[in-house]
Coordinates of C-alpha atoms in Angstrom, one line a residue:
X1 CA 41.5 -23.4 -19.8
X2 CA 38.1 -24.4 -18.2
X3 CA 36.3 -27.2 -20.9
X4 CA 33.0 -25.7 -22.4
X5 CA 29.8 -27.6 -22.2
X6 CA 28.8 -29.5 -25.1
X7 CA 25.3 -28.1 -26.2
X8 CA 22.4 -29.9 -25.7
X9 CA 21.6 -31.0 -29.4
X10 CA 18.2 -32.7 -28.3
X11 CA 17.2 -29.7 -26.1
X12 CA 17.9 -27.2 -28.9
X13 CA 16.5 -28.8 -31.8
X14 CA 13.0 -29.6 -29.2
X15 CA 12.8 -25.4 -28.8
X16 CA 13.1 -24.9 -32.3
X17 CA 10.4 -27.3 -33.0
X18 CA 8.6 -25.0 -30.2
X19 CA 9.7 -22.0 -31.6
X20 CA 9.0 -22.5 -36.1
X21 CA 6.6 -25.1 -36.0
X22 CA 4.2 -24.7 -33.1
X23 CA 4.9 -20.7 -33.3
X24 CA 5.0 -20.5 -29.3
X25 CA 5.4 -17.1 -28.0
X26 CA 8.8 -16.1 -26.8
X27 CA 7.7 -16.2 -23.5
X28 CA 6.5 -19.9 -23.3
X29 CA 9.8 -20.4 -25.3
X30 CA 11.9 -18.9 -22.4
X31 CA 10.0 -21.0 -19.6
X32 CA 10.3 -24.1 -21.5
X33 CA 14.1 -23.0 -21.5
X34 CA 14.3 -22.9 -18.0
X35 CA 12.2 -25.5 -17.0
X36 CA 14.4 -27.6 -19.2
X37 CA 17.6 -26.6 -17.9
X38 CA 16.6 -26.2 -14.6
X39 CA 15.6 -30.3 -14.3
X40 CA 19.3 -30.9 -16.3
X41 CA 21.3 -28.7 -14.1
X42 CA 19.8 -29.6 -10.8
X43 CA 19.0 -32.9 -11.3
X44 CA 22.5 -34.1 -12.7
X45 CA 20.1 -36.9 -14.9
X46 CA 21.8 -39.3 -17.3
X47 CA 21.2 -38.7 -21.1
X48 CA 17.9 -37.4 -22.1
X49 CA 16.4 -40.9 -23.4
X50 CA 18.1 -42.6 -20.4
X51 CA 16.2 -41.1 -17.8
X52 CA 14.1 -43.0 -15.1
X53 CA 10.7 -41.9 -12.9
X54 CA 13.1 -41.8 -10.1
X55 CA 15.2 -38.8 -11.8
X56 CA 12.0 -37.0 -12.2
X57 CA 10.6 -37.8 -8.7
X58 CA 14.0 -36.8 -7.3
X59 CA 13.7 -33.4 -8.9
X60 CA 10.0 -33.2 -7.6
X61 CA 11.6 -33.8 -4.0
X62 CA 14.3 -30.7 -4.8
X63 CA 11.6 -28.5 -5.8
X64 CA 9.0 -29.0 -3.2
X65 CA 12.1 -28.6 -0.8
X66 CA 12.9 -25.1 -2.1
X67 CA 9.9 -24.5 -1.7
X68 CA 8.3 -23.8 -5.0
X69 CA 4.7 -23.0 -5.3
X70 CA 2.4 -26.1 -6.8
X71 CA 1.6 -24.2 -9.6
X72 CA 5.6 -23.1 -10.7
X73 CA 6.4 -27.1 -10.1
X74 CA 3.1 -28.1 -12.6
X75 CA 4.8 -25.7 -15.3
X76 CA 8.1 -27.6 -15.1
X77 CA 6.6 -30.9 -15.4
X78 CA 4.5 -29.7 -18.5
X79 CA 7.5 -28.8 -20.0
X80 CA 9.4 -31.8 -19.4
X81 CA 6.1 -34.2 -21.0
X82 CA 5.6 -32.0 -23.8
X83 CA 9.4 -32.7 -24.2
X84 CA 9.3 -36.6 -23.8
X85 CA 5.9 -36.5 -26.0
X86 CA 8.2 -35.0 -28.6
X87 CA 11.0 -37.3 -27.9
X88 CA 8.6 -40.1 -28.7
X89 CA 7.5 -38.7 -32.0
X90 CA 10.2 -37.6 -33.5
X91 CA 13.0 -39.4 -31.6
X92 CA 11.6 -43.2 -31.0
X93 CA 11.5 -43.2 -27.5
X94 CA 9.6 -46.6 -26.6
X95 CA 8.7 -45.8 -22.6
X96 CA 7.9 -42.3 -21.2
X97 CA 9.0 -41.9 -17.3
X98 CA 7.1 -38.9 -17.0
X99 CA 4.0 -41.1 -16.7
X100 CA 5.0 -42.8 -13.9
X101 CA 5.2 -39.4 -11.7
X102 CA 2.4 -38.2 -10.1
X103 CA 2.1 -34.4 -9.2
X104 CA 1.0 -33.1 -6.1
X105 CA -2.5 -31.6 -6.6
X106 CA -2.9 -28.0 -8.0
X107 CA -4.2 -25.5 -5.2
X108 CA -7.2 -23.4 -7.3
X109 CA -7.7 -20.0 -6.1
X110 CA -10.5 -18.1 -7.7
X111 CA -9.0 -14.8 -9.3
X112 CA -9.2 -11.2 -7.6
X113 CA -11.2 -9.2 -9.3
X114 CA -12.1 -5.5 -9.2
X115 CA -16.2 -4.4 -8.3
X116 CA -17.2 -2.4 -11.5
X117 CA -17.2 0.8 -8.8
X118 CA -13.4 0.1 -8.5
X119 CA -13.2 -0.5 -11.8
X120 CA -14.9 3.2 -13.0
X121 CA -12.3 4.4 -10.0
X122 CA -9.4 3.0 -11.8
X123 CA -10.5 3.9 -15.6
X124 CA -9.9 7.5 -14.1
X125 CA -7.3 7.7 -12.1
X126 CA -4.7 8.7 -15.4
X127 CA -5.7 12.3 -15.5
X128 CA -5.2 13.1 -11.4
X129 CA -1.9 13.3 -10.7
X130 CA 0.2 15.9 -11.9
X131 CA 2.3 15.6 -15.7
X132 CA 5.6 14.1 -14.3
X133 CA 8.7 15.9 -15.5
X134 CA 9.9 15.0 -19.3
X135 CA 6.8 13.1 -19.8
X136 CA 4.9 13.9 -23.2
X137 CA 1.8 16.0 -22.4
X138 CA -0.8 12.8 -24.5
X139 CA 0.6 10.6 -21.4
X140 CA -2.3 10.9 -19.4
X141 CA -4.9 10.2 -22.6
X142 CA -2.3 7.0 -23.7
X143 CA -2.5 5.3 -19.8
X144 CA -5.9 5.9 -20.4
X145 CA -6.8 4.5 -23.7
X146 CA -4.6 1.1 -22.0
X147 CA -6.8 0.8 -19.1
X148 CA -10.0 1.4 -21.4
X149 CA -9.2 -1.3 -23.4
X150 CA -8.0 -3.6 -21.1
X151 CA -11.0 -3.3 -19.4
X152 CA -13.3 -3.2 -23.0
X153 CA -11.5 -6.3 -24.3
X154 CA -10.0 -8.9 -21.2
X155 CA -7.0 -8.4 -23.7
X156 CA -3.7 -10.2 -21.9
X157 CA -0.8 -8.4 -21.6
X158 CA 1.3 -9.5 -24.1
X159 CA -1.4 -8.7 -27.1
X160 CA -2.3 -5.5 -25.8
X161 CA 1.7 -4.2 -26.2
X162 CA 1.8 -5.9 -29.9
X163 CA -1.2 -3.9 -31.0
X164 CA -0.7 -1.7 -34.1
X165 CA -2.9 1.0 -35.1
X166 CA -4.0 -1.2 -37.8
X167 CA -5.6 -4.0 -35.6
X168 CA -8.2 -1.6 -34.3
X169 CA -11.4 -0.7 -36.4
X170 CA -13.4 2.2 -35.3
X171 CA -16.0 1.3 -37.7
X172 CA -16.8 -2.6 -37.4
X173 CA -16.0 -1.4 -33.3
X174 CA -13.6 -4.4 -33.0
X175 CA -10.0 -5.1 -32.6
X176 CA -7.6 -8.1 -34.3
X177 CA -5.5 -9.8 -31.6
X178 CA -2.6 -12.8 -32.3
X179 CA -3.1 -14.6 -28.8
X180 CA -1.5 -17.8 -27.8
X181 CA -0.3 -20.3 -30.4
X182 CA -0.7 -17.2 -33.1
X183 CA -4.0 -18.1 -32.9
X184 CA -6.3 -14.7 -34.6
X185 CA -9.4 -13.6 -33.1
X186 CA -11.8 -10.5 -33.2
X187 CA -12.8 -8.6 -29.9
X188 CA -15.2 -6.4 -29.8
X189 CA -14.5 -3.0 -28.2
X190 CA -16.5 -0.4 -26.2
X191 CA -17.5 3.1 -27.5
X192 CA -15.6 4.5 -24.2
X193 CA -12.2 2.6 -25.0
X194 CA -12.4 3.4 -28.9
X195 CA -13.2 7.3 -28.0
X196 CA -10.4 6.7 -25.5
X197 CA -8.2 5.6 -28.2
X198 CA -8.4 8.2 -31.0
X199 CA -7.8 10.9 -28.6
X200 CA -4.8 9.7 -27.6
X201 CA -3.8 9.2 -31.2
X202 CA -4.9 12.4 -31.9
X203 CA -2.8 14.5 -29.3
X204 CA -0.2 11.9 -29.9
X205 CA -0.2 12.1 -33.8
X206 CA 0.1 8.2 -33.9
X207 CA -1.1 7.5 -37.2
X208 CA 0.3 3.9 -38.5
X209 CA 3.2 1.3 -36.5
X210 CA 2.6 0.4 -32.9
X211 CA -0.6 1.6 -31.1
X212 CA 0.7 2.7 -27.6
X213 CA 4.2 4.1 -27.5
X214 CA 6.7 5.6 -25.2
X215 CA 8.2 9.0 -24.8
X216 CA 10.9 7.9 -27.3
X217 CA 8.0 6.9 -29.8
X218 CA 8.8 3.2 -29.9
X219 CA 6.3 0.3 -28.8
X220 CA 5.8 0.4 -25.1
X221 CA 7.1 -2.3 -23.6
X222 CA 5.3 -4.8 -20.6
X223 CA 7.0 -3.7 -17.9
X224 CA 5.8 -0.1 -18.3
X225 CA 2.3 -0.8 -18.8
X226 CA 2.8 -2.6 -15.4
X227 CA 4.4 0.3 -13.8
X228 CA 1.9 2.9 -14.8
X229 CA -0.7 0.7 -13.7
X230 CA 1.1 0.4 -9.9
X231 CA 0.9 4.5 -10.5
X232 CA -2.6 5.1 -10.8
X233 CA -3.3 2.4 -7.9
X234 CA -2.1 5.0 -5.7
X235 CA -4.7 7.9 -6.9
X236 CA -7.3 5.4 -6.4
X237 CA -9.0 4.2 -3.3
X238 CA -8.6 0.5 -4.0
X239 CA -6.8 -1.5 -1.2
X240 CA -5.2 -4.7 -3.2
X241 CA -2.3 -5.0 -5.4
X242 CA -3.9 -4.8 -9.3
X243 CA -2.1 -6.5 -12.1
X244 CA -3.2 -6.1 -15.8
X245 CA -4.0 -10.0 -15.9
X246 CA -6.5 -8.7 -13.4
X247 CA -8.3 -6.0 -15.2
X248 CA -8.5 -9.4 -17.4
X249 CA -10.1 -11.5 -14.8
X250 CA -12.6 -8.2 -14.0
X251 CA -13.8 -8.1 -17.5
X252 CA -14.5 -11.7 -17.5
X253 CA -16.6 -11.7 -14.5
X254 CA -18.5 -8.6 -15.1
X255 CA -19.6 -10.0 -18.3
X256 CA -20.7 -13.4 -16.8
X257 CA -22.1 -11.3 -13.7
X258 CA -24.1 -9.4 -16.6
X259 CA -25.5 -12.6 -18.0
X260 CA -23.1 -13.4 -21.1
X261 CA -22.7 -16.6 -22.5
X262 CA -20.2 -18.9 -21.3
X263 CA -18.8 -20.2 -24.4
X264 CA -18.9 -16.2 -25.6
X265 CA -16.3 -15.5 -23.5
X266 CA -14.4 -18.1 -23.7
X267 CA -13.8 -17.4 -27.4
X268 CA -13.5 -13.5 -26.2
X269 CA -10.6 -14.3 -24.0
X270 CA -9.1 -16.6 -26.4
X271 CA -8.8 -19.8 -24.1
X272 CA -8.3 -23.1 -25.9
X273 CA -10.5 -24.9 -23.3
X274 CA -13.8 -24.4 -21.4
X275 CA -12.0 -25.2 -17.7
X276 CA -10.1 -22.6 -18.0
X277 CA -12.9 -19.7 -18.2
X278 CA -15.1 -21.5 -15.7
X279 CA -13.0 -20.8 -12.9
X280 CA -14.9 -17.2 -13.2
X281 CA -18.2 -18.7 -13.1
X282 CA -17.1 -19.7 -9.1
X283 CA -16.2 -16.0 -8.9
X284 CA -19.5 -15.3 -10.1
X285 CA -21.4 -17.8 -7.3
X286 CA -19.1 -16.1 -4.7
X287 CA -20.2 -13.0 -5.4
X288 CA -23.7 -13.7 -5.7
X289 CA -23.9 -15.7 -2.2
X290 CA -21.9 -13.3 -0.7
X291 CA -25.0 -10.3 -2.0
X292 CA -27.4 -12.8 -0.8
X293 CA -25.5 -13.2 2.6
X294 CA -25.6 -9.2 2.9
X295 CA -29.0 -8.7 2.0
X296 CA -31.7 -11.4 2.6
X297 CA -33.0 -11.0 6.4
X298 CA -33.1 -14.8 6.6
X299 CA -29.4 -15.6 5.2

């Protein structure tokens, strides 16, 4: 009989640490996971607190001859340092080799985003195509009491499935999110998305538990709210793929194009750092040159 592996005690005892004390969501959990096991599996490195700079530069060499985007390589290494940071805490490892590695630089694209005309487009492409067969009759009034609030709130995936009808307040106008790190804040939200919301819970008699459910009355899950969102694509007259991440990016730069504070919407979208939400003021400078380009007679 074939020997099993041994299980990685370190590894293990790292995600846990991950998982109960810094509360990750399951998501970062299972990328840490792979990143992880991808280095151990295609690496073949010596023990964990053995490893050398060269270990790590030979996995950068595998990577980058695979093929793998700049961005998916930076998301392995951050695993692997938040991994040697913790061996150093909590393990006594005297010399990180991680620090010896330098990264090839990240390529920064500003984000797609939608023109508030699109937008408007989008918001009502749920009631246009016909009922599809088996589907609950409040479909149409769910998709679009998601798109509302996507759009009201820059709310990321992830929070907008684990929303129960309890996180939303029709009378403060405001809904309670757990983002990243189980980190709580308060969004405000539109009169459209909120008037879009109770009608859905009204034809839909959703009165407590999950906000937005399926046919089969349980929470609907990430995937769907991507696939319904590929649906309506194809009633509008948009001409680019659309993700919900980018109904995230529109509502960011619609509210900086209207003039909103910077740090305002940096708490609004729940980043831990500044950088992060100023890659949409650029978005906001490329629109506006590109207006002035169109319009001024001496551009």
């Amino acid at each position: 009989m074939p020997t099993r592996p041994s299980p990685d005690r370190l590894l293990e005892s790292f995600l846990d640490s991950l998982e109960f004390e810094r509360h990750v969501s399951p998501r970062t959990l299972l990328n840490y996971r792979h990143a992880l096991t991808s280095f151990r599996d295609q690496a073949k490195p010596p023990p964990w607190k053995k490893c050398a700079a060269d270990d790590f530069r030979r996995f950068l060499f595998v990577l980058m001859k695979a093929g793998a985007a700049r961005a998916t390589i930076r998301l392995h290494f951050a695993a692997l340092r938040t991994f040697y940071k913790w061996l150093s805490e909590r393990h006594g490892l005297t010399r990180n080799p991680l620090k010896e590695v330098q990264l090839p630089k990240l390529e920064r694209k500003l984000p797609l985003v939608l023109t508030i005309a699109q937008m408007e487009d989008l918001l009502g492409a749920p009631f246009r195509p016909p009922l599809e067969k088996l589907a609950p009759a409040w479909t149409p009034a769910r998709d679009a009491a998601i798109l509302e609030l996507f759009y009201s709130s820059g709310l990321r995936l992830a929070e907008l499935v684990s929303l129960d009808v309890a996180h939303i307040d029709p009378f403060s106008e405001s809904v309670r999110v757990l983002g990243k790190g189980r980190k709580e804040r308060v969004i405000p939200v539109g009169a459209p998305a909120l008037e879009a919301i109770e009608k859905y819970r009204s034809q839909a008699r959703v009165d407590a538990g999950p906000l937005f459910i399926s046919k089969s009355r349980r929470r609907v899950s990430s995937v769907a709210v991507g696939n319904l969102l590929k649906k309506y694509l194809r009633h509008t007259g948009i001409p680019l793929p659309i993700s919900p991440h980018k109904l995230r990016h529109s509502f960011a730069t619609h509210m900086l194009d209207a003039g909103a504070d910077l740090r305002g919407v940096q708490a609004l979208l729940g980043h831990a750092s500044i950088s992060t939400t100023q890659i949409y003021t650029h978005v906001t400078v490329e629109r506006l040159k590109k207006a002035y380009g169109d319009a001024h007679p001496r551009a």
